[in-house]
Amino acid sequence: MSQTPSDPAASPSRRRFFKGLTLLPVAAALPGCGGSQDTPVRDYVPTFFNAVEWTFLIAACDRLIPHDEIGPGAVESGVPEFIDRHMQTPYASGAIWYMQGPYLEAPPEFGYQGRLPLRDILRVGMAAVDAHCRQTFEGRTFAQLEHAQQETLLTAAQDGKLELDDISSKVFFSNLLAEVKNGYFSDPVHGGNKGMGAWKMIGYPGMRADYIDWVSVRDRPYPLPPVDLSGRRG
Amino acid sequence: MATTKPKVDVVIVGMGWTGSILAKELTDAGLHVVALERGADRDTQPDFAYPKVVDELEGSVHRKYLQSLAQDTITIRHNTGQTAVPYRQMGSFKPGTGVGGAGSHWSGCHFRALPEDFNFRSNIEQRYGRGFIPQDMTIQDFPVSYEELEPHFDHFEYVCGTSGKAGVINGVMQAGGNPFEGSRSREYALPPNPNYLGAELFYGAAREMGWHPYPIPASNTSRAYTNPYGCQMGPCNACGFCSDYGCLNYSKASPNACILPVLRQRELFELRTHAQVLKVDLDSTGRKATGVTYLDAQGREVQQPADLVLLCAFSYINVHLMLVSGIGTPYDPQTGEGTIGKNYSYQNLNRVVLFFDKDVQANGFIGIGGAGTTIDDLNGNQLDNAEAGFVGGGIIWARQPGAGPVRGINVPPGTPAWGSAWKRAAADSFRHSFYYEVQGACMSYKQSYLSLDPTYKDAFGRPLLRMTFDWHDNEIRASQYLVDKAQQMSRILNPIALSGDAKKDGTHYDITKYQSTHTCGGAIMGANPKDSALNRYLQSWDVPNVFAIGSNAFPQNNGYNPTGMVGALAYWAAKAIVDQYLKAPGPLVQA
């Protein structure tokens, strides 16, 4: 599970876009941060994440689920928008987690025992990874690194081998990855999975929720495209 | 100061399956019943209405239909030498809340227990000798027999519209059913649901192994149905949203669809939601309950006096209420004295995933929660425990409750968790993989118990319940043995990849991964008050006007899902209350 994903399919224009971030002030980079695809993602203005966090998030999303010939990437699917909106729900503020102390250290099989709710796990984690990057890569942030460097860092975080102040890199990574996948695959009503692209990629019919006529069909692939909670067809 | 409500005949804590069953039976008998449910009221309309209910983010990530852990949870440790820490996020098991409880978001697997599951300890001793049972294994016989429960198993199946195929009716074998089951008085309420591809292939592979596959009894209606209470159910449309979700279609049996439509019309029945019961009130002798104290929706403390107190909350919450109320003596693992908290057990669930080429249309998004194919050839007396090297058996099944992408996509072993390689594997696997599960029994042990936590409190100021539990060698050996059998069978189908998760030697219980909501024991039924909290009618030995009804009563857990047994025990207890207790209130079994 710890292989480093490669990125052979990233389009040249996407590479230019993310490299371009190193040359531009962060704020100037923001309006175009939807990636190389012409998607509604461009129009979204984050209201939870600040400009620095937003740049980090887009770069991380683009590495975790890159655009390639298999299907849409997280960025063009609106996953950053999903996460920005999701962070403002009671869920992300820990509303269904038991958050009373004392906070004791325990082996991983006892689950997360920290004090931070999800939205702070992401924020503190992003700041900590950026701080690590600036120290290690001559002042550059995570978003300003080469793809291969970003992937190496994410892999180290995944394995808990990235030493960070304030937070376990493994806790940060696992929560970030879960949020990216939630946004990629959940109904478009939540802000991600634009155009139901992720569902089309895997052949998920979405929220049709009625398959009794297909339970015993064996010789043909399920024929219908996805439908979402708003009744749109993909 | 608490306000006091007028006294009623019966107060019921919790409005899931057992609370609904007891409320129905006791209002039938003319008693005035008040039911206190800590969560919200819920009904098919509007709470489970399409399309809102099939939002995976809300159902399976936000856990909209499950208990929130914010106010109340448990703490957990592996052994008595550790400090327990809170179960902060939902993982290993998923208790319910709200009207319908876990009975509204279960899958619908509706098994009876085997006859030999009832005299469990004596049966093992008889077959293999006393020495076969490890010293610290505290398994016991149920103080009730399969034959005594048969009418109640039967009735509950008809209330639920359970769809299946009988294997033995009145002692006569029936083709297509489970030949090893206890004898039934009649056929299932409805015929089996259609088989998914994975379940169909399971059927063939199991036959090649020399086993006896049969349809999983599923409380997902295969036809339009009207239950004995006049509640109507529609045929299941295989929507794929059973586990974690309420049923949009009146097809999955639930208290909401199968019992509450009747109860809601009864003048003798009063439902109070957002009523958080804090404790059972006892009189000065400590041997009689006077009612319960609860917090109403506004947070006011309310006393509800009642002649009879029925604990019908989730299994371990019943135990928690007994402990915080001072009912009986807490169990002490050092001395073995005391009974409240004793014999906590769980379920030993393991999964193998089979991956195929794109011409295999597994369509995991299709789901009929409880339906599929299973075998009993490695369960009960069919398993040679001496050869297998462990106590307790298990079932292997092909079940497909419905897999959406948010809940997780299975990818072949060795696949990265992200990046293009993960995308490729997800796209290739989603419609072309399925899984088989091994569901094993879980024994009870001297060191596995429930108690009050010395440190952590719930939002109401009570100590949290503390669970001390870990996997023992017996369950790890069972996992390895049964998963190996499941993998042997799976290889017959020649998948391009196969993953399996048998527990490794020394594996500790991991509360972060969903395994099963089948938490059992803690307030067990038994033949005498020295080794059990409840008598054979689920009546407290110590406080005879308190009954604790649920899987808390299991002395150990068998290979099956508990709901069928829990429903049967609820009807069994209700019958004892109506036929015996009301005539002569007091202990129904003399200690």
mmCIF file of N, CA, C and O in Angstrom, chain B residues 303-363:
data_model
loop_
_atom_site.group_PDB
_atom_site.id
_atom_site.type_symbol
_atom_site.label_atom_id
_atom_site.label_comp_id
_atom_site.label_asym_id
_atom_site.label_seq_id
_atom_site.Cartn_x
_atom_site.Cartn_y
_atom_site.Cartn_z
ATOM 1 N N GLN B 303 -39.339 12.354 36.596
ATOM 2 C CA GLN B 303 -39.470 10.998 37.118
ATOM 3 C C GLN B 303 -40.731 10.376 36.536
ATOM 4 O O GLN B 303 -41.797 10.990 36.548
ATOM 5 N N GLN B 304 -40.577 9.172 36.033
ATOM 6 C CA GLN B 304 -41.728 8.445 35.522
ATOM 7 C C GLN B 304 -41.920 7.191 36.368
ATOM 8 O O GLN B 304 -41.245 6.183 36.169
ATOM 9 N N PRO B 305 -42.846 7.244 37.336
ATOM 10 C CA PRO B 305 -43.093 6.040 38.137
ATOM 11 C C PRO B 305 -43.784 4.976 37.292
ATOM 12 O O PRO B 305 -44.581 5.286 36.402
ATOM 13 N N ALA B 306 -43.464 3.721 37.580
ATOM 14 C CA ALA B 306 -44.083 2.603 36.863
ATOM 15 C C ALA B 306 -43.959 1.340 37.708
ATOM 16 O O ALA B 306 -43.040 1.201 38.514
ATOM 17 N N ASP B 307 -44.901 0.428 37.492
ATOM 18 C CA ASP B 307 -44.839 -0.859 38.194
ATOM 19 C C ASP B 307 -43.763 -1.765 37.602
ATOM 20 O O ASP B 307 -43.198 -2.610 38.286
ATOM 21 N N LEU B 308 -43.550 -1.601 36.303
ATOM 22 C CA LEU B 308 -42.644 -2.500 35.595
ATOM 23 C C LEU B 308 -41.700 -1.656 34.743
ATOM 24 O O LEU B 308 -42.150 -0.751 34.038
ATOM 25 N N VAL B 309 -40.394 -1.939 34.820
ATOM 26 C CA VAL B 309 -39.402 -1.205 34.030
ATOM 27 C C VAL B 309 -38.754 -2.173 33.058
ATOM 28 O O VAL B 309 -38.169 -3.188 33.474
ATOM 29 N N LEU B 310 -38.864 -1.872 31.773
ATOM 30 C CA LEU B 310 -38.286 -2.753 30.754
ATOM 31 C C LEU B 310 -37.125 -2.046 30.070
ATOM 32 O O LEU B 310 -37.314 -1.001 29.436
ATOM 33 N N LEU B 311 -35.928 -2.615 30.213
ATOM 34 C CA LEU B 311 -34.750 -2.044 29.563
ATOM 35 C C LEU B 311 -34.668 -2.642 28.165
ATOM 36 O O LEU B 311 -34.388 -3.834 27.992
ATOM 37 N N CYS B 312 -34.938 -1.820 27.166
ATOM 38 C CA CYS B 312 -34.990 -2.268 25.772
ATOM 39 C C CYS B 312 -34.079 -1.420 24.900
ATOM 40 O O CYS B 312 -34.328 -1.233 23.719
ATOM 41 N N ALA B 313 -33.020 -0.892 25.494
ATOM 42 C CA ALA B 313 -32.048 -0.105 24.743
ATOM 43 C C ALA B 313 -31.066 -1.051 24.055
ATOM 44 O O ALA B 313 -31.178 -2.274 24.177
ATOM 45 N N PHE B 314 -30.088 -0.508 23.344
ATOM 46 C CA PHE B 314 -29.046 -1.319 22.716
ATOM 47 C C PHE B 314 -28.355 -2.156 23.796
ATOM 48 O O PHE B 314 -28.288 -1.743 24.949
ATOM 49 N N SER B 315 -27.830 -3.318 23.396
ATOM 50 C CA SER B 315 -27.393 -4.325 24.376
ATOM 51 C C SER B 315 -26.541 -3.748 25.506
ATOM 52 O O SER B 315 -26.856 -3.909 26.679
ATOM 53 N N TYR B 316 -25.453 -3.065 25.158
ATOM 54 C CA TYR B 316 -24.577 -2.642 26.250
ATOM 55 C C TYR B 316 -25.144 -1.437 27.002
ATOM 56 O O TYR B 316 -24.720 -1.160 28.122
ATOM 57 N N ILE B 317 -26.092 -0.736 26.388
ATOM 58 C CA ILE B 317 -26.710 0.382 27.117
ATOM 59 C C ILE B 317 -27.621 -0.152 28.227
ATOM 60 O O ILE B 317 -27.724 0.447 29.301
ATOM 61 N N ASN B 318 -28.255 -1.287 27.989
ATOM 62 C CA ASN B 318 -28.996 -1.936 29.082
ATOM 63 C C ASN B 318 -28.071 -2.223 30.265
ATOM 64 O O ASN B 318 -28.437 -2.030 31.425
ATOM 65 N N VAL B 319 -26.876 -2.697 29.957
ATOM 66 C CA VAL B 319 -25.913 -3.016 31.025
ATOM 67 C C VAL B 319 -25.494 -1.735 31.748
ATOM 68 O O VAL B 319 -25.413 -1.688 32.973
ATOM 69 N N HIS B 320 -25.249 -0.690 30.961
ATOM 70 C CA HIS B 320 -24.866 0.592 31.554
ATOM 71 C C HIS B 320 -25.941 1.083 32.528
ATOM 72 O O HIS B 320 -25.642 1.517 33.646
ATOM 73 N N LEU B 321 -27.201 0.982 32.099
ATOM 74 C CA LEU B 321 -28.293 1.444 32.975
ATOM 75 C C LEU B 321 -28.357 0.621 34.260
ATOM 76 O O LEU B 321 -28.624 1.165 35.339
ATOM 77 N N MET B 322 -28.102 -0.665 34.159
ATOM 78 C CA MET B 322 -28.122 -1.488 35.373
ATOM 79 C C MET B 322 -26.990 -1.077 36.308
ATOM 80 O O MET B 322 -27.175 -0.954 37.523
ATOM 81 N N LEU B 323 -25.812 -0.823 35.719
ATOM 82 C CA LEU B 323 -24.672 -0.456 36.553
ATOM 83 C C LEU B 323 -24.871 0.911 37.209
ATOM 84 O O LEU B 323 -24.629 1.071 38.412
ATOM 85 N N VAL B 324 -25.322 1.908 36.453
ATOM 86 C CA VAL B 324 -25.464 3.250 37.055
ATOM 87 C C VAL B 324 -26.646 3.309 38.027
ATOM 88 O O VAL B 324 -26.709 4.206 38.869
ATOM 89 N N SER B 325 -27.566 2.356 37.895
ATOM 90 C CA SER B 325 -28.731 2.355 38.790
ATOM 91 C C SER B 325 -28.498 1.511 40.039
ATOM 92 O O SER B 325 -29.330 1.526 40.956
ATOM 93 N N GLY B 326 -27.425 0.762 40.057
ATOM 94 C CA GLY B 326 -27.169 -0.089 41.224
ATOM 95 C C GLY B 326 -28.035 -1.334 41.253
ATOM 96 O O GLY B 326 -28.351 -1.863 42.330
ATOM 97 N N ILE B 327 -28.434 -1.815 40.080
ATOM 98 C CA ILE B 327 -29.195 -3.066 40.021
ATOM 99 C C ILE B 327 -28.201 -4.227 40.017
ATOM 100 O O ILE B 327 -27.347 -4.324 39.141
ATOM 101 N N GLY B 328 -28.305 -5.097 41.010
ATOM 102 C CA GLY B 328 -27.407 -6.247 41.070
ATOM 103 C C GLY B 328 -25.997 -5.846 41.466
ATOM 104 O O GLY B 328 -25.722 -4.694 41.817
ATOM 105 N N THR B 329 -25.080 -6.830 41.392
ATOM 106 C CA THR B 329 -23.698 -6.611 41.812
ATOM 107 C C THR B 329 -22.785 -6.580 40.594
ATOM 108 O O THR B 329 -22.816 -7.504 39.777
ATOM 109 N N PRO B 330 -21.982 -5.508 40.477
ATOM 110 C CA PRO B 330 -21.063 -5.466 39.326
ATOM 111 C C PRO B 330 -20.109 -6.667 39.335
ATOM 112 O O PRO B 330 -19.661 -7.106 40.394
ATOM 113 N N TYR B 331 -19.811 -7.150 38.159
ATOM 114 C CA TYR B 331 -18.909 -8.292 37.998
ATOM 115 C C TYR B 331 -17.478 -7.883 38.315
ATOM 116 O O TYR B 331 -17.026 -6.796 37.929
ATOM 117 N N ASP B 332 -16.768 -8.744 39.011
ATOM 118 C CA ASP B 332 -15.351 -8.519 39.326
ATOM 119 C C ASP B 332 -14.529 -9.620 38.656
ATOM 120 O O ASP B 332 -14.642 -10.793 39.030
ATOM 121 N N PRO B 333 -13.698 -9.262 37.683
ATOM 122 C CA PRO B 333 -12.961 -10.300 36.936
ATOM 123 C C PRO B 333 -11.897 -11.008 37.789
ATOM 124 O O PRO B 333 -11.472 -12.113 37.435
ATOM 125 N N GLN B 334 -11.484 -10.378 38.874
ATOM 126 C CA GLN B 334 -10.470 -11.030 39.726
ATOM 127 C C GLN B 334 -11.091 -12.196 40.489
ATOM 128 O O GLN B 334 -10.539 -13.302 40.535
ATOM 129 N N THR B 335 -12.243 -11.935 41.087
ATOM 130 C CA THR B 335 -12.872 -12.959 41.936
ATOM 131 C C THR B 335 -13.898 -13.791 41.182
ATOM 132 O O THR B 335 -14.267 -14.880 41.618
ATOM 133 N N GLY B 336 -14.391 -13.245 40.054
ATOM 134 C CA GLY B 336 -15.479 -13.926 39.347
ATOM 135 C C GLY B 336 -16.828 -13.704 40.005
ATOM 136 O O GLY B 336 -17.837 -14.251 39.582
ATOM 137 N N GLU B 337 -16.852 -12.885 41.074
ATOM 138 C CA GLU B 337 -18.115 -12.593 41.772
ATOM 139 C C GLU B 337 -18.855 -11.465 41.059
ATOM 140 O O GLU B 337 -18.252 -10.660 40.355
ATOM 141 N N GLY B 338 -20.154 -11.410 41.312
ATOM 142 C CA GLY B 338 -20.974 -10.363 40.689
ATOM 143 C C GLY B 338 -21.339 -10.763 39.272
ATOM 144 O O GLY B 338 -20.674 -11.603 38.653
ATOM 145 N N THR B 339 -22.422 -10.198 38.772
ATOM 146 C CA THR B 339 -22.908 -10.639 37.458
ATOM 147 C C THR B 339 -23.152 -9.519 36.460
ATOM 148 O O THR B 339 -23.287 -9.792 35.268
ATOM 149 N N ILE B 340 -23.253 -8.273 36.912
ATOM 150 C CA ILE B 340 -23.595 -7.215 35.952
ATOM 151 C C ILE B 340 -22.317 -6.772 35.230
ATOM 152 O O ILE B 340 -21.412 -6.216 35.833
ATOM 153 N N GLY B 341 -22.287 -7.030 33.933
ATOM 154 C CA GLY B 341 -21.097 -6.740 33.137
ATOM 155 C C GLY B 341 -20.377 -7.996 32.666
ATOM 156 O O GLY B 341 -19.552 -7.957 31.763
ATOM 157 N N LYS B 342 -20.726 -9.118 33.282
ATOM 158 C CA LYS B 342 -20.052 -10.396 32.999
ATOM 159 C C LYS B 342 -20.353 -10.905 31.590
ATOM 160 O O LYS B 342 -21.423 -10.686 31.046
ATOM 161 N N ASN B 343 -19.386 -11.626 31.028
ATOM 162 C CA ASN B 343 -19.547 -12.316 29.738
ATOM 163 C C ASN B 343 -19.891 -11.380 28.581
ATOM 164 O O ASN B 343 -20.799 -11.659 27.798
ATOM 165 N N TYR B 344 -19.155 -10.299 28.442
ATOM 166 C CA TYR B 344 -19.302 -9.509 27.225
ATOM 167 C C TYR B 344 -18.712 -10.313 26.062
ATOM 168 O O TYR B 344 -17.628 -10.887 26.172
ATOM 169 N N SER B 345 -19.417 -10.390 24.969
ATOM 170 C CA SER B 345 -18.857 -11.052 23.779
ATOM 171 C C SER B 345 -19.233 -10.274 22.534
ATOM 172 O O SER B 345 -20.005 -9.310 22.582
ATOM 173 N N TYR B 346 -18.692 -10.700 21.419
ATOM 174 C CA TYR B 346 -18.811 -9.913 20.183
ATOM 175 C C TYR B 346 -19.009 -10.878 19.022
ATOM 176 O O TYR B 346 -19.571 -11.974 19.208
ATOM 177 N N GLN B 347 -18.583 -10.516 17.849
ATOM 178 C CA GLN B 347 -18.707 -11.378 16.676
ATOM 179 C C GLN B 347 -17.359 -11.371 15.971
ATOM 180 O O GLN B 347 -16.673 -10.362 15.963
ATOM 181 N N ASN B 348 -17.027 -12.509 15.374
ATOM 182 C CA ASN B 348 -15.708 -12.693 14.779
ATOM 183 C C ASN B 348 -15.866 -12.656 13.263
ATOM 184 O O ASN B 348 -16.008 -13.683 12.626
ATOM 185 N N LEU B 349 -15.864 -11.455 12.720
ATOM 186 C CA LEU B 349 -16.172 -11.294 11.300
ATOM 187 C C LEU B 349 -14.902 -11.106 10.470
ATOM 188 O O LEU B 349 -14.022 -10.352 10.844
ATOM 189 N N ASN B 350 -14.846 -11.793 9.344
ATOM 190 C CA ASN B 350 -13.681 -11.737 8.471
ATOM 191 C C ASN B 350 -14.172 -11.763 7.030
ATOM 192 O O ASN B 350 -15.193 -12.366 6.737
ATOM 193 N N ARG B 351 -13.424 -11.144 6.141
ATOM 194 C CA ARG B 351 -13.919 -10.975 4.774
ATOM 195 C C ARG B 351 -12.874 -11.426 3.759
ATOM 196 O O ARG B 351 -11.687 -11.202 3.950
ATOM 197 N N VAL B 352 -13.328 -12.062 2.690
ATOM 198 C CA VAL B 352 -12.466 -12.278 1.529
ATOM 199 C C VAL B 352 -13.127 -11.583 0.339
ATOM 200 O O VAL B 352 -14.340 -11.614 0.192
ATOM 201 N N VAL B 353 -12.313 -10.923 -0.464
ATOM 202 C CA VAL B 353 -12.843 -10.215 -1.631
ATOM 203 C C VAL B 353 -12.315 -10.895 -2.880
ATOM 204 O O VAL B 353 -11.123 -11.207 -2.972
ATOM 205 N N LEU B 354 -13.202 -11.136 -3.846
ATOM 206 C CA LEU B 354 -12.839 -11.791 -5.095
ATOM 207 C C LEU B 354 -12.923 -10.771 -6.236
ATOM 208 O O LEU B 354 -13.943 -10.099 -6.389
ATOM 209 N N PHE B 355 -11.855 -10.683 -7.008
ATOM 210 C CA PHE B 355 -11.786 -9.730 -8.119
ATOM 211 C C PHE B 355 -11.787 -10.492 -9.439
ATOM 212 O O PHE B 355 -11.097 -11.504 -9.580
ATOM 213 N N PHE B 356 -12.558 -9.969 -10.394
ATOM 214 C CA PHE B 356 -12.722 -10.662 -11.676
ATOM 215 C C PHE B 356 -12.491 -9.707 -12.840
ATOM 216 O O PHE B 356 -12.400 -8.491 -12.670
ATOM 217 N N ASP B 357 -12.453 -10.316 -14.048
ATOM 218 C CA ASP B 357 -12.356 -9.531 -15.273
ATOM 219 C C ASP B 357 -13.684 -8.816 -15.543
ATOM 220 O O ASP B 357 -14.695 -9.102 -14.915
ATOM 221 N N LYS B 358 -13.628 -7.968 -16.551
ATOM 222 C CA LYS B 358 -14.778 -7.098 -16.804
ATOM 223 C C LYS B 358 -15.995 -7.808 -17.381
ATOM 224 O O LYS B 358 -17.068 -7.212 -17.489
ATOM 225 N N ASP B 359 -15.831 -9.072 -17.756
ATOM 226 C CA ASP B 359 -17.009 -9.785 -18.257
ATOM 227 C C ASP B 359 -17.843 -10.364 -17.113
ATOM 228 O O ASP B 359 -18.900 -10.941 -17.349
ATOM 229 N N VAL B 360 -17.374 -10.201 -15.887
ATOM 230 C CA VAL B 360 -18.131 -10.690 -14.730
ATOM 231 C C VAL B 360 -18.907 -9.505 -14.121
ATOM 232 O O VAL B 360 -18.321 -8.612 -13.529
ATOM 233 N N GLN B 361 -20.207 -9.524 -14.320
ATOM 234 C CA GLN B 361 -21.027 -8.363 -13.939
ATOM 235 C C GLN B 361 -21.524 -8.525 -12.495
ATOM 236 O O GLN B 361 -22.659 -8.913 -12.256
ATOM 237 N N ALA B 362 -20.653 -8.208 -11.545
ATOM 238 C CA ALA B 362 -21.003 -8.418 -10.138
ATOM 239 C C ALA B 362 -21.939 -7.318 -9.620
ATOM 240 O O ALA B 362 -22.768 -7.571 -8.751
ATOM 241 N N ASN B 363 -21.794 -6.111 -10.126
ATOM 242 C CA ASN B 363 -22.709 -5.007 -9.799
ATOM 243 C C ASN B 363 -22.960 -4.870 -8.294
ATOM 244 O O ASN B 363 -24.099 -4.962 -7.827
#
